[in-house]
């Protein structure tokens, strides 16, 4: 079956909008023949048009969908499916641009440029309220895409260099221009999509607590470990399909073992970072930082630094020096360790990710 890359804009501002949009991502992914290819960050946006209403939550999802016998038919089928999901989520007929449970707009459908009029018999009675919207069954690229920061910003998360059909610039350049016009306060990213939690997660604004992990933390430690690894390896390693199951098994073994030395960073109820230390497997006279991960929304929050400082202090009780291994391609992590006094000792090639030969760096640090 041939497929087309479609981008869907999601919006909600009634009830628990974050929950609604997360459930909508699941509903979109479950459409027949559809493969999900990406989920943008979640944004909070001041309402446009009708301003006296709650802030909007917005995001964009990339889907590969069946192309249909021709692009117009395929796109209309997708639009009908979007409208059915909106109805399932309880969207009621209200004023245009007013409050809504869920809005799903078809932003782009491959390279298609379409403007399909609604057959006259199918124009709803509400057309009197908004004749323009009622007569036009489908238009792609979405006619307002170019003028809306709340769609351009999440779309640019997924496809910054894309030039939509009929445009003369990339999504990222349109986003930048729109941002200059609307000002920096118009829209604010509040979380990254974390697949193991099936929602967007970002800092609560409250304090981050560091504590020892217990056996009851195993499943959430595995989720955070998996989500953080997916973000860290997004561009440098193949997708890791069984990752969550494997890590759930692993942490269920490790955390009940009294000799384990694992700490977590916690924001509210959420485990946002993890640290595991011990001795180094091939060199038991050396300490090891075995695992140090932080969810993407908390990169730069200080949580990773606090776990690193803790690792140094704890390892210094038993070891003169410590080792760690990091993927050679993981430049961000390597800079972090180098800032923290770790020195590159060697570069090795080891099987990782289901046996693929992968370049890794071994770093060393004196502890006392
Ligand atoms: P806007 O399209 O400006 O974001 P809206 O999302 O509030 O407005 P809706 O009430 O969701 O508008 O739908 C208005 C009509 O727009 C629908 O009847 C739909 O058939 C039509 N429409 C045309 N092109 C598209 C598109 N690309 N995606 C979604 N709806 C579209
Ligand atoms: Mg809309
Ligand atoms: Mg709509």
PDB file of N, CA and C in Angstrom, residues 81-163:
ATOM      1  N   UNK A  81     -12.200  10.957   8.831  1.00  0.00           N
ATOM      2  CA  UNK A  81     -11.767  10.251  10.042  1.00  0.00           C
ATOM      3  C   UNK A  81     -11.453  11.243  11.168  1.00  0.00           C
ATOM      4  N   UNK A  82     -10.845  12.376  10.826  1.00  0.00           N
ATOM      5  CA  UNK A  82     -10.534  13.398  11.847  1.00  0.00           C
ATOM      6  C   UNK A  82     -11.820  13.941  12.459  1.00  0.00           C
ATOM      7  N   UNK A  83     -12.802  14.218  11.599  1.00  0.00           N
ATOM      8  CA  UNK A  83     -14.075  14.756  12.095  1.00  0.00           C
ATOM      9  C   UNK A  83     -14.766  13.738  13.002  1.00  0.00           C
ATOM     10  N   UNK A  84     -14.640  12.446  12.679  1.00  0.00           N
ATOM     11  CA  UNK A  84     -15.260  11.412  13.509  1.00  0.00           C
ATOM     12  C   UNK A  84     -14.585  11.365  14.887  1.00  0.00           C
ATOM     13  N   UNK A  85     -13.257  11.514  14.922  1.00  0.00           N
ATOM     14  CA  UNK A  85     -12.563  11.534  16.220  1.00  0.00           C
ATOM     15  C   UNK A  85     -12.993  12.766  17.012  1.00  0.00           C
ATOM     16  N   UNK A  86     -13.086  13.912  16.355  1.00  0.00           N
ATOM     17  CA  UNK A  86     -13.555  15.124  17.063  1.00  0.00           C
ATOM     18  C   UNK A  86     -14.911  14.865  17.716  1.00  0.00           C
ATOM     19  N   UNK A  87     -15.804  14.223  16.973  1.00  0.00           N
ATOM     20  CA  UNK A  87     -17.138  13.953  17.527  1.00  0.00           C
ATOM     21  C   UNK A  87     -17.047  12.989  18.696  1.00  0.00           C
ATOM     22  N   UNK A  88     -16.219  11.944  18.566  1.00  0.00           N
ATOM     23  CA  UNK A  88     -16.046  10.993  19.665  1.00  0.00           C
ATOM     24  C   UNK A  88     -15.558  11.689  20.935  1.00  0.00           C
ATOM     25  N   UNK A  89     -14.778  12.723  20.765  1.00  0.00           N
ATOM     26  CA  UNK A  89     -14.252  13.436  21.924  1.00  0.00           C
ATOM     27  C   UNK A  89     -15.229  14.495  22.429  1.00  0.00           C
ATOM     28  N   UNK A  90     -16.427  14.473  21.863  1.00  0.00           N
ATOM     29  CA  UNK A  90     -17.476  15.321  22.418  1.00  0.00           C
ATOM     30  C   UNK A  90     -17.437  16.750  21.947  1.00  0.00           C
ATOM     31  N   UNK A  91     -16.786  16.972  20.790  1.00  0.00           N
ATOM     32  CA  UNK A  91     -16.789  18.353  20.303  1.00  0.00           C
ATOM     33  C   UNK A  91     -18.194  18.740  19.883  1.00  0.00           C
ATOM     34  N   UNK A  92     -18.648  19.830  20.420  1.00  0.00           N
ATOM     35  CA  UNK A  92     -19.985  20.310  20.088  1.00  0.00           C
ATOM     36  C   UNK A  92     -19.899  21.484  19.129  1.00  0.00           C
ATOM     37  N   UNK A  93     -20.984  21.707  18.422  1.00  0.00           N
ATOM     38  CA  UNK A  93     -21.020  22.811  17.475  1.00  0.00           C
ATOM     39  C   UNK A  93     -21.102  24.120  18.247  1.00  0.00           C
ATOM     40  N   UNK A  94     -20.101  24.920  18.106  1.00  0.00           N
ATOM     41  CA  UNK A  94     -20.064  26.199  18.812  1.00  0.00           C
ATOM     42  C   UNK A  94     -19.564  27.222  17.829  1.00  0.00           C
ATOM     43  N   UNK A  95     -19.296  28.430  18.317  1.00  0.00           N
ATOM     44  CA  UNK A  95     -18.795  29.464  17.410  1.00  0.00           C
ATOM     45  C   UNK A  95     -17.419  29.056  16.882  1.00  0.00           C
ATOM     46  N   UNK A  96     -17.113  29.494  15.666  1.00  0.00           N
ATOM     47  CA  UNK A  96     -15.814  29.224  15.086  1.00  0.00           C
ATOM     48  C   UNK A  96     -14.746  29.950  15.908  1.00  0.00           C
ATOM     49  N   UNK A  97     -13.637  29.293  16.102  1.00  0.00           N
ATOM     50  CA  UNK A  97     -12.512  29.822  16.866  1.00  0.00           C
ATOM     51  C   UNK A  97     -12.839  29.965  18.348  1.00  0.00           C
ATOM     52  N   UNK A  98     -14.009  29.505  18.762  1.00  0.00           N
ATOM     53  CA  UNK A  98     -14.384  29.558  20.177  1.00  0.00           C
ATOM     54  C   UNK A  98     -13.815  28.359  20.899  1.00  0.00           C
ATOM     55  N   UNK A  99     -14.228  28.154  22.183  1.00  0.00           N
ATOM     56  CA  UNK A  99     -13.730  27.024  22.965  1.00  0.00           C
ATOM     57  C   UNK A  99     -14.083  25.701  22.289  1.00  0.00           C
ATOM     58  N   UNK A 100     -13.197  24.723  22.375  1.00  0.00           N
ATOM     59  CA  UNK A 100     -13.534  23.414  21.815  1.00  0.00           C
ATOM     60  C   UNK A 100     -12.814  22.307  22.572  1.00  0.00           C
ATOM     61  N   UNK A 101     -13.487  21.160  22.649  1.00  0.00           N
ATOM     62  CA  UNK A 101     -12.906  19.971  23.260  1.00  0.00           C
ATOM     63  C   UNK A 101     -11.698  19.504  22.473  1.00  0.00           C
ATOM     64  N   UNK A 102     -11.845  19.458  21.152  1.00  0.00           N
ATOM     65  CA  UNK A 102     -10.764  18.951  20.306  1.00  0.00           C
ATOM     66  C   UNK A 102     -10.946  19.452  18.884  1.00  0.00           C
ATOM     67  N   UNK A 103      -9.895  20.018  18.338  1.00  0.00           N
ATOM     68  CA  UNK A 103      -9.890  20.435  16.930  1.00  0.00           C
ATOM     69  C   UNK A 103      -8.766  19.678  16.238  1.00  0.00           C
ATOM     70  N   UNK A 104      -9.094  18.976  15.168  1.00  0.00           N
ATOM     71  CA  UNK A 104      -8.088  18.263  14.375  1.00  0.00           C
ATOM     72  C   UNK A 104      -8.111  18.827  12.967  1.00  0.00           C
ATOM     73  N   UNK A 105      -7.063  19.518  12.578  1.00  0.00           N
ATOM     74  CA  UNK A 105      -7.004  20.100  11.239  1.00  0.00           C
ATOM     75  C   UNK A 105      -5.947  19.377  10.423  1.00  0.00           C
ATOM     76  N   UNK A 106      -6.303  19.141   9.172  1.00  0.00           N
ATOM     77  CA  UNK A 106      -5.348  18.524   8.245  1.00  0.00           C
ATOM     78  C   UNK A 106      -4.477  19.642   7.681  1.00  0.00           C
ATOM     79  N   UNK A 107      -3.211  19.658   8.083  1.00  0.00           N
ATOM     80  CA  UNK A 107      -2.326  20.756   7.691  1.00  0.00           C
ATOM     81  C   UNK A 107      -1.707  20.492   6.328  1.00  0.00           C
ATOM     82  N   UNK A 108      -1.183  19.288   6.168  1.00  0.00           N
ATOM     83  CA  UNK A 108      -0.477  18.925   4.936  1.00  0.00           C
ATOM     84  C   UNK A 108      -0.788  17.475   4.619  1.00  0.00           C
ATOM     85  N   UNK A 109      -0.902  17.192   3.324  1.00  0.00           N
ATOM     86  CA  UNK A 109      -1.127  15.819   2.867  1.00  0.00           C
ATOM     87  C   UNK A 109      -0.137  15.574   1.734  1.00  0.00           C
ATOM     88  N   UNK A 110       1.053  15.141   2.075  1.00  0.00           N
ATOM     89  CA  UNK A 110       2.117  14.955   1.092  1.00  0.00           C
ATOM     90  C   UNK A 110       2.333  16.238   0.304  1.00  0.00           C
ATOM     91  N   UNK A 111       2.471  16.084  -1.007  1.00  0.00           N
ATOM     92  CA  UNK A 111       2.675  17.260  -1.871  1.00  0.00           C
ATOM     93  C   UNK A 111       1.343  17.775  -2.425  1.00  0.00           C
ATOM     94  N   UNK A 112       0.223  17.296  -1.865  1.00  0.00           N
ATOM     95  CA  UNK A 112      -1.078  17.660  -2.445  1.00  0.00           C
ATOM     96  C   UNK A 112      -1.414  19.126  -2.218  1.00  0.00           C
ATOM     97  N   UNK A 113      -1.968  19.767  -3.263  1.00  0.00           N
ATOM     98  CA  UNK A 113      -2.596  21.087  -3.156  1.00  0.00           C
ATOM     99  C   UNK A 113      -4.027  20.911  -3.593  1.00  0.00           C
ATOM    100  N   UNK A 114      -4.943  21.039  -2.645  1.00  0.00           N
ATOM    101  CA  UNK A 114      -6.343  20.730  -2.931  1.00  0.00           C
ATOM    102  C   UNK A 114      -7.244  21.833  -2.403  1.00  0.00           C
ATOM    103  N   UNK A 115      -8.324  22.078  -3.125  1.00  0.00           N
ATOM    104  CA  UNK A 115      -9.400  22.937  -2.628  1.00  0.00           C
ATOM    105  C   UNK A 115     -10.685  22.295  -3.120  1.00  0.00           C
ATOM    106  N   UNK A 116     -11.317  21.507  -2.259  1.00  0.00           N
ATOM    107  CA  UNK A 116     -12.483  20.713  -2.653  1.00  0.00           C
ATOM    108  C   UNK A 116     -13.730  21.383  -2.102  1.00  0.00           C
ATOM    109  N   UNK A 117     -14.636  21.740  -2.998  1.00  0.00           N
ATOM    110  CA  UNK A 117     -15.891  22.359  -2.556  1.00  0.00           C
ATOM    111  C   UNK A 117     -16.838  21.277  -2.052  1.00  0.00           C
ATOM    112  N   UNK A 118     -17.681  21.645  -1.088  1.00  0.00           N
ATOM    113  CA  UNK A 118     -18.681  20.721  -0.567  1.00  0.00           C
ATOM    114  C   UNK A 118     -19.849  20.673  -1.552  1.00  0.00           C
ATOM    115  N   UNK A 119     -20.395  19.465  -1.846  1.00  0.00           N
ATOM    116  CA  UNK A 119     -21.585  19.424  -2.703  1.00  0.00           C
ATOM    117  C   UNK A 119     -22.707  20.224  -2.036  1.00  0.00           C
ATOM    118  N   UNK A 120     -23.486  21.023  -2.806  1.00  0.00           N
ATOM    119  CA  UNK A 120     -24.486  21.934  -2.206  1.00  0.00           C
ATOM    120  C   UNK A 120     -25.397  21.250  -1.199  1.00  0.00           C
ATOM    121  N   UNK A 121     -25.812  19.995  -1.485  1.00  0.00           N
ATOM    122  CA  UNK A 121     -26.724  19.304  -0.578  1.00  0.00           C
ATOM    123  C   UNK A 121     -26.085  19.067   0.786  1.00  0.00           C
ATOM    124  N   UNK A 122     -24.748  19.073   0.841  1.00  0.00           N
ATOM    125  CA  UNK A 122     -24.055  18.733   2.082  1.00  0.00           C
ATOM    126  C   UNK A 122     -23.666  19.960   2.897  1.00  0.00           C
ATOM    127  N   UNK A 123     -24.124  21.132   2.480  1.00  0.00           N
ATOM    128  CA  UNK A 123     -23.804  22.323   3.271  1.00  0.00           C
ATOM    129  C   UNK A 123     -24.740  22.380   4.487  1.00  0.00           C
ATOM    130  N   UNK A 124     -24.167  22.356   5.702  1.00  0.00           N
ATOM    131  CA  UNK A 124     -25.012  22.256   6.893  1.00  0.00           C
ATOM    132  C   UNK A 124     -25.785  23.541   7.150  1.00  0.00           C
ATOM    133  N   UNK A 125     -26.837  23.423   7.963  1.00  0.00           N
ATOM    134  CA  UNK A 125     -27.681  24.575   8.283  1.00  0.00           C
ATOM    135  C   UNK A 125     -26.866  25.676   8.959  1.00  0.00           C
ATOM    136  N   UNK A 126     -25.825  25.253   9.717  1.00  0.00           N
ATOM    137  CA  UNK A 126     -25.004  26.241  10.430  1.00  0.00           C
ATOM    138  C   UNK A 126     -24.197  27.116   9.470  1.00  0.00           C
ATOM    139  N   UNK A 127     -24.301  26.854   8.167  1.00  0.00           N
ATOM    140  CA  UNK A 127     -23.546  27.635   7.189  1.00  0.00           C
ATOM    141  C   UNK A 127     -23.843  29.125   7.306  1.00  0.00           C
ATOM    142  N   UNK A 128     -25.050  29.444   7.761  1.00  0.00           N
ATOM    143  CA  UNK A 128     -25.410  30.855   7.909  1.00  0.00           C
ATOM    144  C   UNK A 128     -24.447  31.562   8.861  1.00  0.00           C
ATOM    145  N   UNK A 129     -23.967  30.836   9.884  1.00  0.00           N
ATOM    146  CA  UNK A 129     -23.041  31.401  10.877  1.00  0.00           C
ATOM    147  C   UNK A 129     -21.685  31.704  10.261  1.00  0.00           C
ATOM    148  N   UNK A 130     -21.217  30.795   9.425  1.00  0.00           N
ATOM    149  CA  UNK A 130     -19.852  30.892   8.903  1.00  0.00           C
ATOM    150  C   UNK A 130     -19.820  30.302   7.493  1.00  0.00           C
ATOM    151  N   UNK A 131     -20.345  31.033   6.513  1.00  0.00           N
ATOM    152  CA  UNK A 131     -20.526  30.474   5.172  1.00  0.00           C
ATOM    153  C   UNK A 131     -19.215  29.998   4.547  1.00  0.00           C
ATOM    154  N   UNK A 132     -18.136  30.716   4.798  1.00  0.00           N
ATOM    155  CA  UNK A 132     -16.855  30.338   4.193  1.00  0.00           C
ATOM    156  C   UNK A 132     -16.442  28.940   4.590  1.00  0.00           C
ATOM    157  N   UNK A 133     -16.436  28.667   5.889  1.00  0.00           N
ATOM    158  CA  UNK A 133     -15.995  27.372   6.397  1.00  0.00           C
ATOM    159  C   UNK A 133     -16.917  26.258   5.941  1.00  0.00           C
ATOM    160  N   UNK A 134     -18.200  26.554   5.837  1.00  0.00           N
ATOM    161  CA  UNK A 134     -19.152  25.501   5.518  1.00  0.00           C
ATOM    162  C   UNK A 134     -19.046  25.040   4.068  1.00  0.00           C
ATOM    163  N   UNK A 135     -18.740  25.972   3.163  1.00  0.00           N
ATOM    164  CA  UNK A 135     -18.739  25.615   1.750  1.00  0.00           C
ATOM    165  C   UNK A 135     -17.479  24.856   1.359  1.00  0.00           C
ATOM    166  N   UNK A 136     -16.384  25.130   2.059  1.00  0.00           N
ATOM    167  CA  UNK A 136     -15.117  24.526   1.688  1.00  0.00           C
ATOM    168  C   UNK A 136     -14.950  23.231   2.456  1.00  0.00           C
ATOM    169  N   UNK A 137     -15.058  22.124   1.751  1.00  0.00           N
ATOM    170  CA  UNK A 137     -14.961  20.823   2.420  1.00  0.00           C
ATOM    171  C   UNK A 137     -13.537  20.577   2.885  1.00  0.00           C
ATOM    172  N   UNK A 138     -12.594  20.868   2.013  1.00  0.00           N
ATOM    173  CA  UNK A 138     -11.210  20.557   2.367  1.00  0.00           C
ATOM    174  C   UNK A 138     -10.261  21.442   1.572  1.00  0.00           C
ATOM    175  N   UNK A 139      -9.315  22.005   2.286  1.00  0.00           N
ATOM    176  CA  UNK A 139      -8.246  22.740   1.627  1.00  0.00           C
ATOM    177  C   UNK A 139      -6.917  22.319   2.253  1.00  0.00           C
ATOM    178  N   UNK A 140      -5.973  21.843   1.441  1.00  0.00           N
ATOM    179  CA  UNK A 140      -4.606  21.585   1.898  1.00  0.00           C
ATOM    180  C   UNK A 140      -3.623  22.172   0.902  1.00  0.00           C
ATOM    181  N   UNK A 141      -2.484  22.670   1.362  1.00  0.00           N
ATOM    182  CA  UNK A 141      -2.147  22.941   2.750  1.00  0.00           C
ATOM    183  C   UNK A 141      -3.229  23.782   3.437  1.00  0.00           C
ATOM    184  N   UNK A 142      -3.388  23.589   4.728  1.00  0.00           N
ATOM    185  CA  UNK A 142      -4.390  24.343   5.478  1.00  0.00           C
ATOM    186  C   UNK A 142      -4.158  25.838   5.248  1.00  0.00           C
ATOM    187  N   UNK A 143      -5.215  26.577   4.837  1.00  0.00           N
ATOM    188  CA  UNK A 143      -5.017  27.963   4.388  1.00  0.00           C
ATOM    189  C   UNK A 143      -4.441  28.895   5.464  1.00  0.00           C
ATOM    190  N   UNK A 144      -4.655  28.597   6.739  1.00  0.00           N
ATOM    191  CA  UNK A 144      -4.147  29.495   7.777  1.00  0.00           C
ATOM    192  C   UNK A 144      -2.793  29.065   8.343  1.00  0.00           C
ATOM    193  N   UNK A 145      -2.288  27.931   7.846  1.00  0.00           N
ATOM    194  CA  UNK A 145      -1.037  27.396   8.395  1.00  0.00           C
ATOM    195  C   UNK A 145       0.062  28.457   8.461  1.00  0.00           C
ATOM    196  N   UNK A 146       0.155  29.228   7.395  1.00  0.00           N
ATOM    197  CA  UNK A 146       1.247  30.184   7.265  1.00  0.00           C
ATOM    198  C   UNK A 146       1.189  31.310   8.291  1.00  0.00           C
ATOM    199  N   UNK A 147       0.011  31.576   8.828  1.00  0.00           N
ATOM    200  CA  UNK A 147      -0.177  32.758   9.681  1.00  0.00           C
ATOM    201  C   UNK A 147      -0.344  32.410  11.148  1.00  0.00           C
ATOM    202  N   UNK A 148      -0.122  31.161  11.523  1.00  0.00           N
ATOM    203  CA  UNK A 148      -0.427  30.766  12.890  1.00  0.00           C
ATOM    204  C   UNK A 148       0.809  30.192  13.567  1.00  0.00           C
ATOM    205  N   UNK A 149       1.324  30.935  14.521  1.00  0.00           N
ATOM    206  CA  UNK A 149       2.482  30.459  15.263  1.00  0.00           C
ATOM    207  C   UNK A 149       2.168  29.172  16.021  1.00  0.00           C
ATOM    208  N   UNK A 150       0.926  29.041  16.493  1.00  0.00           N
ATOM    209  CA  UNK A 150       0.578  27.860  17.289  1.00  0.00           C
ATOM    210  C   UNK A 150       0.544  26.583  16.456  1.00  0.00           C
ATOM    211  N   UNK A 151       0.596  26.698  15.135  1.00  0.00           N
ATOM    212  CA  UNK A 151       0.730  25.510  14.286  1.00  0.00           C
ATOM    213  C   UNK A 151       2.153  25.414  13.708  1.00  0.00           C
ATOM    214  N   UNK A 152       2.705  26.583  13.349  1.00  0.00           N
ATOM    215  CA  UNK A 152       4.051  26.572  12.759  1.00  0.00           C
ATOM    216  C   UNK A 152       5.090  26.066  13.763  1.00  0.00           C
ATOM    217  N   UNK A 153       4.948  26.458  15.035  1.00  0.00           N
ATOM    218  CA  UNK A 153       5.963  26.060  16.025  1.00  0.00           C
ATOM    219  C   UNK A 153       5.983  24.538  16.218  1.00  0.00           C
ATOM    220  N   UNK A 154       4.840  23.906  16.489  1.00  0.00           N
ATOM    221  CA  UNK A 154       4.907  22.441  16.621  1.00  0.00           C
ATOM    222  C   UNK A 154       5.273  21.742  15.312  1.00  0.00           C
ATOM    223  N   UNK A 155       4.822  22.272  14.170  1.00  0.00           N
ATOM    224  CA  UNK A 155       5.195  21.656  12.892  1.00  0.00           C
ATOM    225  C   UNK A 155       6.708  21.755  12.689  1.00  0.00           C
ATOM    226  N   UNK A 156       7.295  22.885  13.092  1.00  0.00           N
ATOM    227  CA  UNK A 156       8.743  23.060  12.934  1.00  0.00           C
ATOM    228  C   UNK A 156       9.529  22.098  13.837  1.00  0.00           C
ATOM    229  N   UNK A 157       8.925  21.636  14.936  1.00  0.00           N
ATOM    230  CA  UNK A 157       9.587  20.602  15.746  1.00  0.00           C
ATOM    231  C   UNK A 157       9.818  19.341  14.914  1.00  0.00           C
ATOM    232  N   UNK A 158       8.859  19.040  14.029  1.00  0.00           N
ATOM    233  CA  UNK A 158       8.882  17.769  13.290  1.00  0.00           C
ATOM    234  C   UNK A 158       9.517  17.915  11.912  1.00  0.00           C
ATOM    235  N   UNK A 159       9.305  19.051  11.253  1.00  0.00           N
ATOM    236  CA  UNK A 159       9.720  19.190   9.845  1.00  0.00           C
ATOM    237  C   UNK A 159      10.201  20.600   9.565  1.00  0.00           C
ATOM    238  N   UNK A 160      11.286  21.049  10.221  1.00  0.00           N
ATOM    239  CA  UNK A 160      11.714  22.449  10.063  1.00  0.00           C
ATOM    240  C   UNK A 160      12.096  22.800   8.632  1.00  0.00           C
ATOM    241  N   UNK A 161      12.687  21.854   7.906  1.00  0.00           N
ATOM    242  CA  UNK A 161      13.197  22.188   6.569  1.00  0.00           C
ATOM    243  C   UNK A 161      12.201  21.917   5.454  1.00  0.00           C
ATOM    244  N   UNK A 162      11.020  21.456   5.804  1.00  0.00           N
ATOM    245  CA  UNK A 162       9.990  21.189   4.798  1.00  0.00           C
ATOM    246  C   UNK A 162       9.509  22.494   4.153  1.00  0.00           C
ATOM    247  N   UNK A 163       9.384  22.481   2.807  1.00  0.00           N
ATOM    248  CA  UNK A 163       8.755  23.593   2.098  1.00  0.00           C
ATOM    249  C   UNK A 163       7.391  23.084   1.621  1.00  0.00           C
TER     250      UNK A 163
END
